[in-house]
Structures are given as C-alpha cells and as structure tokens.
Short mmCIF file of C-alpha atoms in Angstrom, two decimals:
data_model
loop_
_atom_site.label_atom_id
_atom_site.label_comp_id
_atom_site.label_asym_id
_atom_site.label_seq_id
_atom_site.Cartn_x
_atom_site.Cartn_y
_atom_site.Cartn_z
CA UNK A 6 0.00 0.00 0.00
CA UNK A 7 1.24 3.48 -0.88
CA UNK A 8 2.28 5.42 2.22
CA UNK A 9 0.03 8.28 1.11
CA UNK A 10 -2.92 6.05 1.96
CA UNK A 11 -1.72 5.95 5.57
CA UNK A 12 -0.65 9.50 6.38
CA UNK A 13 -1.42 12.55 4.26
CA UNK A 14 1.10 15.33 3.78
CA UNK A 15 -0.98 17.70 5.92
CA UNK A 16 -1.03 15.44 8.96
CA UNK A 17 2.59 15.67 10.08
CA UNK A 18 2.45 19.47 10.54
CA UNK A 19 -0.85 18.95 12.36
CA UNK A 20 0.76 16.39 14.64
CA UNK A 21 3.68 18.73 15.27
CA UNK A 22 1.22 21.46 16.23
CA UNK A 23 -0.43 19.08 18.70
CA UNK A 24 2.97 18.15 20.16
CA UNK A 25 3.72 21.80 20.81
CA UNK A 26 0.73 21.95 23.15
CA UNK A 27 2.27 19.41 25.55
CA UNK A 28 4.63 20.14 28.43
CA UNK A 29 7.82 18.25 27.67
CA UNK A 30 11.26 17.40 29.05
CA UNK A 31 14.10 15.41 27.53
CA UNK A 32 14.77 14.30 23.98
CA UNK A 33 16.37 11.61 21.81
CA UNK A 34 19.87 12.27 23.13
CA UNK A 35 18.85 12.71 26.76
CA UNK A 36 18.65 10.30 29.68
CA UNK A 37 16.58 11.84 32.46
CA UNK A 38 17.40 11.33 36.13
CA UNK A 39 14.79 9.96 38.50
CA UNK A 40 14.71 13.33 40.22
CA UNK A 41 14.02 15.15 36.95
CA UNK A 42 11.17 12.77 36.13
CA UNK A 43 9.59 13.01 39.58
CA UNK A 44 9.87 16.80 39.58
CA UNK A 45 8.25 17.05 36.14
CA UNK A 46 5.34 14.80 37.11
CA UNK A 47 4.78 16.66 40.36
CA UNK A 48 4.88 20.03 38.67
CA UNK A 49 2.47 19.07 35.91
CA UNK A 50 -0.08 17.38 38.15
CA UNK A 51 0.14 20.15 40.74
CA UNK A 52 -0.99 22.55 38.05
CA UNK A 53 -3.87 20.31 36.91
CA UNK A 54 -7.32 21.17 38.25
CA UNK A 55 -8.04 17.80 39.88
CA UNK A 56 -8.78 18.72 43.50
CA UNK A 57 -11.75 16.78 44.88
CA UNK A 58 -12.14 14.75 41.69
CA UNK A 59 -11.91 11.00 41.20
CA UNK A 60 -9.00 9.95 38.99
CA UNK A 61 -8.40 6.71 37.10
CA UNK A 62 -4.78 6.08 36.07
CA UNK A 63 -4.48 3.71 33.09
CA UNK A 64 -1.10 1.98 32.98
CA UNK A 65 0.48 -0.73 30.78
CA UNK A 66 1.00 -4.35 31.74
CA UNK A 67 4.47 -5.88 32.03
CA UNK A 68 4.95 -6.33 28.26
CA UNK A 69 6.20 -2.74 27.92
CA UNK A 70 9.50 -1.28 29.17
CA UNK A 71 8.64 1.50 31.56
CA UNK A 72 9.86 2.64 35.02
CA UNK A 73 6.33 2.36 36.34
CA UNK A 74 7.18 2.42 40.09
CA UNK A 75 9.00 5.72 39.61
CA UNK A 76 6.20 7.26 37.58
CA UNK A 77 3.35 5.94 39.68
CA UNK A 78 5.02 7.02 42.92
CA UNK A 79 5.28 10.54 41.56
CA UNK A 80 1.65 10.48 40.42
CA UNK A 81 0.51 9.13 43.79
CA UNK A 82 2.54 11.74 45.64
CA UNK A 83 1.02 14.53 43.55
CA UNK A 84 -2.59 13.34 43.80
CA UNK A 85 -3.06 11.49 47.10
CA UNK A 86 -4.96 13.68 49.53
CA UNK A 87 -6.09 16.00 46.74
CA UNK A 88 -8.38 13.69 44.80
CA UNK A 89 -11.48 11.96 46.15
CA UNK A 90 -10.54 8.55 44.73
CA UNK A 91 -7.46 7.18 42.98
CA UNK A 92 -7.70 3.98 40.93
CA UNK A 93 -5.05 2.30 38.79
CA UNK A 94 -6.36 0.25 35.87
CA UNK A 95 -4.01 -2.19 34.11
CA UNK A 96 -4.46 -1.89 30.33
CA UNK A 97 -4.35 -5.55 29.41
CA UNK A 98 -6.01 -5.25 26.02
CA UNK A 99 -6.70 -8.97 25.70
CA UNK A 100 -3.57 -10.16 27.54
CA UNK A 101 -3.68 -12.38 30.62
CA UNK A 102 -4.54 -10.81 33.96
CA UNK A 103 -1.68 -9.94 36.30
CA UNK A 104 -1.64 -11.77 39.64
CA UNK A 105 -0.58 -10.27 42.96
CA UNK A 106 3.07 -11.33 42.61
CA UNK A 107 3.26 -9.78 39.14
CA UNK A 108 1.44 -6.62 40.18
CA UNK A 109 3.67 -6.07 43.20
CA UNK A 110 6.79 -6.38 41.06
CA UNK A 111 5.30 -4.31 38.22
CA UNK A 112 4.12 -1.42 40.40
CA UNK A 113 6.90 -1.65 42.97
CA UNK A 114 5.12 -2.39 46.25
CA UNK A 115 5.62 -5.19 48.82
CA UNK A 116 3.65 -8.26 47.83
CA UNK A 117 0.26 -8.24 49.57
CA UNK A 118 0.70 -4.70 50.92
CA UNK A 119 -0.26 -2.14 48.30
CA UNK A 120 -0.88 0.47 51.00
CA UNK A 121 2.76 0.36 52.11
CA UNK A 122 3.75 2.34 49.02
CA UNK A 123 0.42 3.62 47.68
CA UNK A 124 -1.96 4.33 50.58
CA UNK A 125 -5.52 4.95 49.53
CA UNK A 126 -5.02 3.64 46.00
CA UNK A 127 -6.93 0.79 44.35
CA UNK A 128 -5.50 -1.42 41.56
CA UNK A 129 -7.69 -3.22 39.02
CA UNK A 130 -7.00 -5.57 36.13
CA UNK A 131 -8.93 -4.78 32.97
CA UNK A 132 -11.26 -7.79 33.03
CA UNK A 133 -11.89 -7.86 29.29
CA UNK A 134 -13.42 -11.35 29.50
CA UNK A 135 -16.31 -10.13 31.70
CA UNK A 136 -19.16 -8.31 29.86
CA UNK A 137 -20.06 -6.51 33.09
CA UNK A 138 -16.71 -4.70 32.88
CA UNK A 139 -17.93 -2.41 30.14
CA UNK A 140 -20.05 0.66 29.57
CA UNK A 141 -21.19 1.61 26.08
CA UNK A 142 -20.17 5.11 24.99
CA UNK A 143 -22.18 5.06 21.77
CA UNK A 144 -21.79 3.93 18.18
CA UNK A 145 -19.49 5.11 15.41
CA UNK A 146 -21.45 4.74 12.19
CA UNK A 147 -20.41 2.66 9.21
CA UNK A 148 -20.15 5.81 7.09
CA UNK A 149 -17.86 7.48 9.63
CA UNK A 150 -15.70 4.34 9.84
CA UNK A 151 -15.46 4.50 6.06
CA UNK A 152 -14.21 8.09 6.27
CA UNK A 153 -11.70 7.36 9.03
CA UNK A 154 -10.36 4.24 7.33
CA UNK A 155 -9.96 5.79 3.91
CA UNK A 156 -12.61 3.42 2.58
CA UNK A 157 -10.90 0.23 3.77
CA UNK A 158 -13.74 -0.65 6.16
CA UNK A 159 -17.38 0.35 6.37
CA UNK A 160 -18.73 -1.27 9.51
CA UNK A 161 -20.49 0.35 12.48
CA UNK A 162 -18.96 -0.30 15.91
CA UNK A 163 -20.29 -0.15 19.46
CA UNK A 164 -17.67 1.69 21.50
CA UNK A 165 -17.43 -0.07 24.85
CA UNK A 166 -14.95 0.91 27.52
CA UNK A 167 -14.03 -0.24 31.02
CA UNK A 168 -16.49 1.25 33.51
CA UNK A 169 -13.66 2.38 35.76
CA UNK A 170 -12.80 5.06 33.20
CA UNK A 171 -16.40 6.18 32.82
CA UNK A 172 -17.03 6.18 36.57
CA UNK A 173 -14.17 8.60 37.35
CA UNK A 174 -14.16 12.32 36.76
CA UNK A 175 -10.79 12.25 35.01
CA UNK A 176 -8.45 9.66 33.53
CA UNK A 177 -4.68 9.90 33.33
CA UNK A 178 -2.98 7.70 30.74
CA UNK A 179 0.47 6.80 32.04
CA UNK A 180 2.85 4.83 29.85
CA UNK A 181 5.46 4.54 27.11
CA UNK A 182 5.37 5.14 23.37
CA UNK A 183 6.98 2.70 20.91
CA UNK A 184 6.65 1.92 17.20
CA UNK A 185 3.55 -0.26 16.86
CA UNK A 186 2.36 -2.77 14.28
CA UNK A 187 -1.33 -1.76 14.36
CA UNK A 188 -1.42 1.99 14.90
CA UNK A 189 2.03 3.33 13.86
CA UNK A 190 3.22 4.44 17.29
CA UNK A 191 1.66 3.19 20.53
CA UNK A 192 0.56 5.25 23.52
CA UNK A 193 -1.88 8.08 24.10
CA UNK A 194 -5.47 7.14 23.39
CA UNK A 195 -4.36 3.62 22.51
CA UNK A 196 -4.37 2.93 26.26
CA UNK A 197 -8.16 3.29 26.04
CA UNK A 198 -8.62 1.49 22.73
CA UNK A 199 -7.65 -1.36 22.78
CA UNK A 200 -6.05 -1.09 26.26
CA UNK A 201 -9.27 -1.13 28.29
CA UNK A 202 -11.85 -1.52 25.53
CA UNK A 203 -14.46 -4.04 24.46
CA UNK A 204 -13.98 -6.68 21.81
CA UNK A 205 -15.85 -4.92 18.98
CA UNK A 206 -13.57 -1.93 18.65
CA UNK A 207 -10.47 -4.01 19.41
CA UNK A 208 -11.34 -6.33 16.55
CA UNK A 209 -12.21 -3.48 14.17
CA UNK A 210 -9.10 -1.42 14.88
CA UNK A 211 -6.76 -4.39 14.63
CA UNK A 212 -8.30 -5.64 11.41
CA UNK A 213 -8.00 -2.16 9.92
CA UNK A 214 -4.29 -2.27 10.76
CA UNK A 215 -4.04 -5.72 9.22
CA UNK A 216 -5.63 -4.53 5.99
CA UNK A 217 -3.00 -1.81 5.75
CA UNK A 218 -0.42 -4.46 6.86
CA UNK A 219 2.02 -4.28 9.74
CA UNK A 220 5.02 -3.63 7.50
CA UNK A 221 3.35 -0.53 6.02
CA UNK A 222 1.93 0.99 9.21
CA UNK A 223 4.55 0.21 11.86
CA UNK A 224 6.61 3.25 12.81
CA UNK A 225 4.53 5.54 10.57
CA UNK A 226 4.44 9.13 11.82
CA UNK A 227 1.27 11.16 12.05
CA UNK A 228 -2.37 10.16 12.32
CA UNK A 229 -2.77 6.76 10.68
CA UNK A 230 -6.30 5.48 9.95
CA UNK A 231 -6.14 3.33 13.09
CA UNK A 232 -5.01 6.30 15.21
CA UNK A 233 -7.85 8.35 13.71
CA UNK A 234 -10.33 5.63 14.72
CA UNK A 235 -8.90 5.45 18.25
CA UNK A 236 -9.03 9.23 18.64
CA UNK A 237 -12.63 9.30 17.41
CA UNK A 238 -13.61 6.68 19.99
CA UNK A 239 -11.75 8.52 22.76
CA UNK A 240 -13.75 11.63 21.99
CA UNK A 241 -16.82 9.77 23.30
CA UNK A 242 -15.33 9.39 26.81
CA UNK A 243 -17.40 11.65 29.10
CA UNK A 244 -14.69 12.62 31.59
CA UNK A 245 -11.54 14.65 31.28
CA UNK A 246 -8.59 12.92 29.59
CA UNK A 247 -4.94 13.60 30.42
CA UNK A 248 -1.77 11.73 29.55
CA UNK A 249 1.80 11.39 30.72
CA UNK A 250 3.61 9.76 27.81
CA UNK A 251 7.21 8.67 28.19
CA UNK A 252 9.91 7.36 25.88
CA UNK A 253 11.99 4.65 27.51
CA UNK A 254 15.30 3.13 26.59
CA UNK A 255 14.32 -0.27 25.28
CA UNK A 256 14.91 -2.94 27.91
CA UNK A 257 15.82 -0.50 30.66
CA UNK A 258 14.10 1.69 33.19
CA UNK A 259 15.72 4.88 31.92
CA UNK A 260 13.68 7.58 30.20
CA UNK A 261 14.64 9.75 27.26
CA UNK A 262 11.64 12.05 27.62
CA UNK A 263 8.30 12.71 29.27
CA UNK A 264 5.34 14.68 27.92
CA UNK A 265 2.16 15.84 29.65
CA UNK A 266 -1.11 17.21 28.31
CA UNK A 267 -4.09 15.87 26.45
CA UNK A 268 -3.56 12.31 25.16
CA UNK A 269 -3.32 13.68 21.63
CA UNK A 270 -0.68 16.29 22.49
CA UNK A 271 1.41 14.22 24.91
CA UNK A 272 1.41 11.27 22.48
CA UNK A 273 2.47 13.43 19.53
CA UNK A 274 5.41 14.85 21.48
CA UNK A 275 6.50 11.38 22.64
CA UNK A 276 6.09 9.83 19.19
CA UNK A 277 8.52 12.39 17.79
CA UNK A 278 11.16 11.22 20.28
CA UNK A 279 10.35 7.53 19.80
CA UNK A 280 10.86 7.91 16.06
CA UNK A 281 14.40 9.07 16.79
CA UNK A 282 15.27 6.52 19.49
CA UNK A 283 13.35 3.34 18.66
CA UNK A 284 14.02 3.04 14.93
CA UNK A 285 17.27 1.66 13.48
CA UNK A 286 18.04 1.95 9.78
CA UNK A 287 19.91 -0.56 7.64
CA UNK A 288 21.40 0.14 4.23
CA UNK A 289 20.50 -3.27 2.80
CA UNK A 290 18.19 -6.18 3.68
CA UNK A 291 19.44 -9.16 5.64
CA UNK A 292 18.92 -12.83 4.86
CA UNK A 293 18.16 -13.98 8.38
CA UNK A 294 17.31 -12.48 11.77
CA UNK A 295 17.62 -14.18 15.15
CA UNK A 296 15.23 -12.30 17.44
CA UNK A 297 16.09 -13.07 21.05
CA UNK A 298 12.93 -12.50 23.04
CA UNK A 299 13.07 -11.30 26.68
CA UNK A 300 11.11 -13.09 29.40
CA UNK A 301 8.47 -10.36 29.59
CA UNK A 302 6.89 -11.89 26.49
CA UNK A 303 5.24 -15.01 27.88
CA UNK A 304 3.56 -16.37 24.75
CA UNK A 305 3.74 -15.95 20.99
CA UNK A 306 0.79 -13.55 21.07
CA UNK A 307 3.15 -11.02 22.68
CA UNK A 308 6.55 -12.36 21.53
CA UNK A 309 5.41 -11.89 17.93
CA UNK A 310 6.74 -8.35 18.32
CA UNK A 311 10.13 -9.86 17.57
CA UNK A 312 8.85 -10.47 14.05
CA UNK A 313 6.89 -7.25 13.54
CA UNK A 314 9.87 -5.08 14.36
CA UNK A 315 12.24 -6.98 12.04
CA UNK A 316 10.13 -7.94 9.02
CA UNK A 317 10.86 -4.70 7.13
CA UNK A 318 14.61 -5.47 6.84
CA UNK A 319 14.40 -9.15 5.86
CA UNK A 320 15.11 -9.95 2.22
CA UNK A 321 12.58 -11.79 0.06
CA UNK A 322 12.93 -15.49 0.82
CA UNK A 323 14.65 -14.72 4.13
CA UNK A 324 13.84 -15.88 7.64
CA UNK A 325 13.02 -14.55 11.09
CA UNK A 326 13.75 -16.90 13.99
CA UNK A 327 11.97 -16.08 17.24
CA UNK A 328 14.24 -17.51 19.92
CA UNK A 329 12.26 -17.81 23.15
CA UNK A 330 12.90 -21.09 24.98
CA UNK A 331 10.79 -19.86 27.90
CA UNK A 332 7.63 -19.60 25.74
CA UNK A 333 5.51 -22.75 25.91
CA UNK A 334 2.23 -21.64 24.32
CA UNK A 335 1.03 -19.71 21.31
CA UNK A 336 -1.70 -17.97 23.29
CA UNK A 337 -3.45 -19.05 26.46
CA UNK A 338 -6.01 -16.27 26.08
CA UNK A 339 -6.69 -16.90 22.38
CA UNK A 340 -6.36 -20.65 21.75
CA UNK A 341 -8.24 -20.31 18.46
CA UNK A 342 -5.10 -18.88 16.83
CA UNK A 343 -3.53 -22.35 16.94
CA UNK A 344 -6.53 -23.66 14.98
CA UNK A 345 -6.65 -20.83 12.42
CA UNK A 346 -2.89 -20.78 12.00
CA UNK A 347 -0.73 -17.94 10.73
CA UNK A 348 -1.41 -16.60 7.25
CA UNK A 349 -0.94 -13.49 5.14
CA UNK A 350 -3.69 -10.90 4.79
CA UNK A 351 -4.88 -12.10 1.37
CA UNK A 352 -5.46 -15.61 2.71
CA UNK A 353 -8.31 -14.16 4.76
CA UNK A 354 -9.60 -11.39 2.49
CA UNK A 355 -9.90 -13.74 -0.49
CA UNK A 356 -11.77 -16.31 1.61
CA UNK A 357 -13.75 -13.79 3.62
CA UNK A 358 -16.98 -15.77 3.81
CA UNK A 359 -15.02 -18.50 5.55
CA UNK A 360 -13.43 -16.22 8.16
CA UNK A 361 -15.64 -13.13 8.56
CA UNK A 362 -17.46 -14.45 11.64
CA UNK A 363 -14.27 -15.12 13.63
CA UNK A 364 -12.66 -12.54 15.92
CA UNK A 365 -11.05 -10.01 13.60
CA UNK A 366 -8.42 -9.27 16.22
CA UNK A 367 -7.27 -12.88 16.05
CA UNK A 368 -7.17 -12.75 12.25
CA UNK A 369 -5.15 -9.54 12.50
CA UNK A 370 -2.63 -11.15 14.85
CA UNK A 371 -2.31 -14.03 12.40
CA UNK A 372 -1.42 -11.73 9.51
CA UNK A 373 0.94 -9.61 11.59
CA UNK A 374 3.14 -12.56 12.50
CA UNK A 375 3.01 -14.20 9.08
CA UNK A 376 3.89 -11.05 7.21
CA UNK A 377 3.60 -10.24 3.53
CA UNK A 378 2.36 -12.76 1.02
CA UNK A 379 -0.23 -13.58 -1.60
CA UNK A 380 -3.06 -16.09 -1.94
CA UNK A 381 -5.27 -17.40 -4.70
CA UNK A 382 -7.25 -20.60 -5.13
CA UNK A 383 -5.03 -22.02 -7.85
CA UNK A 384 -1.54 -21.49 -6.42
CA UNK A 385 -2.44 -21.27 -2.74
CA UNK A 386 -0.50 -19.15 -0.26
CA UNK A 387 2.91 -17.72 -1.08
CA UNK A 388 4.76 -16.03 1.77
CA UNK A 389 7.60 -13.53 1.50
CA UNK A 390 9.64 -14.75 4.47
CA UNK A 391 9.88 -17.85 6.66
CA UNK A 392 8.83 -17.51 10.30
CA UNK A 393 10.56 -19.99 12.61
CA UNK A 394 9.82 -20.57 16.28
CA UNK A 395 12.68 -21.77 18.50
CA UNK A 396 10.57 -22.06 21.63
CA UNK A 397 9.27 -24.54 24.17
CA UNK A 398 6.10 -25.06 22.11
CA UNK A 399 5.79 -28.64 20.79
CA UNK A 400 6.81 -29.04 17.16
CA UNK A 401 3.46 -30.43 16.07
CA UNK A 402 1.68 -27.36 17.48
CA UNK A 403 4.09 -24.98 15.73
CA UNK A 404 3.84 -26.70 12.36
CA UNK A 405 0.08 -27.05 12.77
CA UNK A 406 -0.10 -23.27 13.04
CA UNK A 407 1.71 -22.90 9.68
CA UNK A 408 5.05 -21.86 11.18
CA UNK A 409 8.50 -23.40 10.94
CA UNK A 410 10.02 -25.17 13.98
CA UNK A 411 13.57 -25.16 15.32
CA UNK A 412 14.74 -26.97 18.44
CA UNK A 413 15.81 -24.16 20.81
CA UNK A 414 18.56 -26.40 22.23
CA UNK A 415 20.19 -26.38 18.79
CA UNK A 416 20.46 -22.58 18.69
CA UNK A 417 24.09 -21.46 19.01
CA UNK A 418 23.87 -17.69 19.43
CA UNK A 419 27.62 -17.21 18.97
CA UNK A 420 27.51 -19.13 15.70
CA UNK A 421 24.66 -16.95 14.44
CA UNK A 422 26.58 -13.84 15.46
CA UNK A 423 29.54 -15.06 13.40
CA UNK A 424 27.34 -15.74 10.37
CA UNK A 425 27.51 -12.82 7.90
CA UNK A 426 24.01 -13.68 6.64
CA UNK A 427 22.43 -13.38 10.10
CA UNK A 428 21.57 -10.35 12.22
CA UNK A 429 21.22 -11.21 15.91
CA UNK A 430 18.92 -8.87 17.85
CA UNK A 431 19.02 -9.20 21.66
CA UNK A 432 16.07 -7.87 23.67
CA UNK A 433 13.96 -7.87 20.51
CA UNK A 434 10.40 -6.57 20.40
CA UNK A 435 10.58 -2.82 20.99
CA UNK A 436 13.09 -1.35 18.54
CA UNK A 437 11.95 -1.21 14.92
CA UNK A 438 14.40 -1.98 12.11
CA UNK A 439 13.81 -0.49 8.66
CA UNK A 440 15.62 -0.01 5.42
CA UNK A 441 16.83 3.54 5.06
CA UNK A 442 14.63 4.41 2.10
CA UNK A 443 11.40 2.97 3.57
CA UNK A 444 8.62 5.57 3.43
CA UNK A 445 11.15 8.24 2.50
CA UNK A 446 12.78 8.16 5.96
CA UNK A 447 16.45 8.86 6.47
#
C-alpha cells in the first residue's frame, strides 16, 4: 500500500502542532534522572485542576519497558490527599490478567501490601473477559468508519470501555510510546482502545491495521487510519482525559523524555522522540534475523513483536527466527489462533466468507506474525519470508499453526553472530528496524 494512503502530507504538521501543546522534558539524546522525572510529574499534576475529583490512572501491563514504580510514585505523591478517589487500571487489552506477585513487582510495592507504598489507592486488572466490565459510549457509524479508514472498512462499531474510566471524573494515561504494528506508534489514546476496551472496537481497529499491513503501518508518523479511529472513539469518553507519555530506553528503566497534556498532544510529542530513538536503519536487507525475546513476552501472542519489528529489513525469501525457549504456548487467552494458524492478509480477504465471523483481532494477529504474502485458489498461499519458532512449544503445534520449527537447544547464538548472513537482535520486540529508504525516511 502506498504510504500516502496511511498519512497525508498535511497530517505531520498537524501532529507537530499538537505536540507543541504538551509540556515536555528530555529528547532523543537525553537520559533523564529519576529526580528530573519526579519533579516534572509533580509540577504538571500540581498545576492540573483535579482537586476533589476521582481519577483513574491507566497503565500498561508488564509487556512494555517502563519505570512504572517511579512514575506511579510521583503520580501518587502529587494526587493522594487531593483527589477523592485514585484507581489504577491495568491496560491488558486482551492479555492475561496480572496476579498479585506480578502486580507487586510491576508497580513496585511489597507483595500483599499495596498500602505500604500507595496508601488509599486501588488497583484493578482490565477484566476484558467479563461483559459486566464495560459501559457503552455510543456507536461510530459505518459511514464514519469508512471516512476514518480511507474506505478500507465500512462497519459500524459499538464503542465499549471499562467502567472504571467512565465512573471517574478524570483519567490519566500513564505509559510509554513505541513503534507499533497496528497503529504506527503506541501510547496516548491507545491505552483506552484497545487497552481497556471491548472486543468490537479491538477487533475493528486491529483488522484495519491488518488490511493496511504491519510492514506498512509500523513506525509511521502522524495520524494513521487506526489512530484516527482510536481518537474518534476517545472523543466519546465523558470525563476529562490527560496523559503522561514517556519514551523509555528499550529494555531499561531509563527515560529519554516525558510529555504531559491531552492524550493527543502528549502522544504526539513522545512519538517524535520515539521515532528518533526506537528506529534503526539498515542500508540493505538481511537474509536472516535471530530475534532473542526477553522473558516479559510469555507467549507468541506477545513475543510476535520480535517479528513485527524486524520484518521490514528481511530480504525476500529470508527468515526470522523467534528464539524464546521460555515460551511454551502460542496464546493461552486466544487458543483459536492455533486452529486458524498464521497466514498473510490475502489468505483471509480472499476467503472472507469462511473467516468473517471469527474474531477479527485474532485474524489480524495471524497476519501480523506471518507477514507479507499472496493467496489465490489455484496457487495457494505464497509467503515472503519464513517464520521460525525456537521455543518450548511442541513441534506439532508450531507446524500445525503454519510456522516453521527449530529446536531451541540447537540454537548457538555465537555461531549466528559469526554468520555474515544473520543479524542477531538481543532484547527484541521494541526497537523497529527499517531499510533507510522505507517511506522516505532517512
């Protein structure tokens, strides 16, 4: 797809104008101290008119690099005693719920004693599996979806959101921004949709991204069609929306920058920094990539980021190996993906009557991990690159899902590093790799 179908020439200046409305510290070449971050958060929230109001803080789960204890402590210190109620909501999307041990480690409090660090604060998982979790904000019409998607989709959607957001006077989005396979750059209003949203808009937004394709939308600056859809849905939220968007060093707790303002403004400022810090450019494609996945990705549903972020630099006929011996399942939350298998976009669009009634979000995940390819009835499916799993998932399950299998015990990282045809990427999943001339970037 031509990049002009994703972001128009007018949108980048518009995004830059939005970014200028955010308070901001740091930059691509900066590493902020903890004191600088805490001071910035305190200053910004002290100036926000939140006294006596109830505040919901939406934060990421553990699949994103972010110094959450530092940030949340600063937020708690600035709001506790001022606001009538303070609730933290974990934006799971459709990931597995976090247990007490995970939450304590993630938020930085003693296990079983939230009040020791965050007195008066409540923590909730986004229980996306429970229909009672949600409140309906209204419907976005099929015609409006057609406008937002550039004609790719024309399907009305019921916008449902976690009641905790609706039941508070104000919501503060708190989390990092990275290149993202569905929306271009993550963060901002994406913490609402899909972070704490209902299945309908999750499925619609992810399938829209899949129609554009991950390789074309990931790391795209400006307001992509998916971002436009998310922003439209966020406009239906009745309460006040604020955001503290940060740009983290991948794999570490250090921050390059922090931005505060509306979700649109804070996100735009952070995305500008992320584009400078989380994208690496290569001069020529590589034959093979060994993506070494960190433990924070517990299944292929999340570890697939090691493919998304590397697909753009793999040569035709090349291979991406996801090396994750600790991963033992494709997806505990979405077992149907093992039955559908992984296929390119056209495999689904050209057999739409067969697949249209399945969860579109699952279909989208399938296309994102399988990458570019073609399909027709006569020749079948032809895929641009090979996707190989070197994991703890049984071989028959991997091959049954239309992926290649490699025994993780046979992986010699040093040998791959010495191979001129292989690029080894440690801590894969957050940094995007692109060819220098992709989308006119330099």
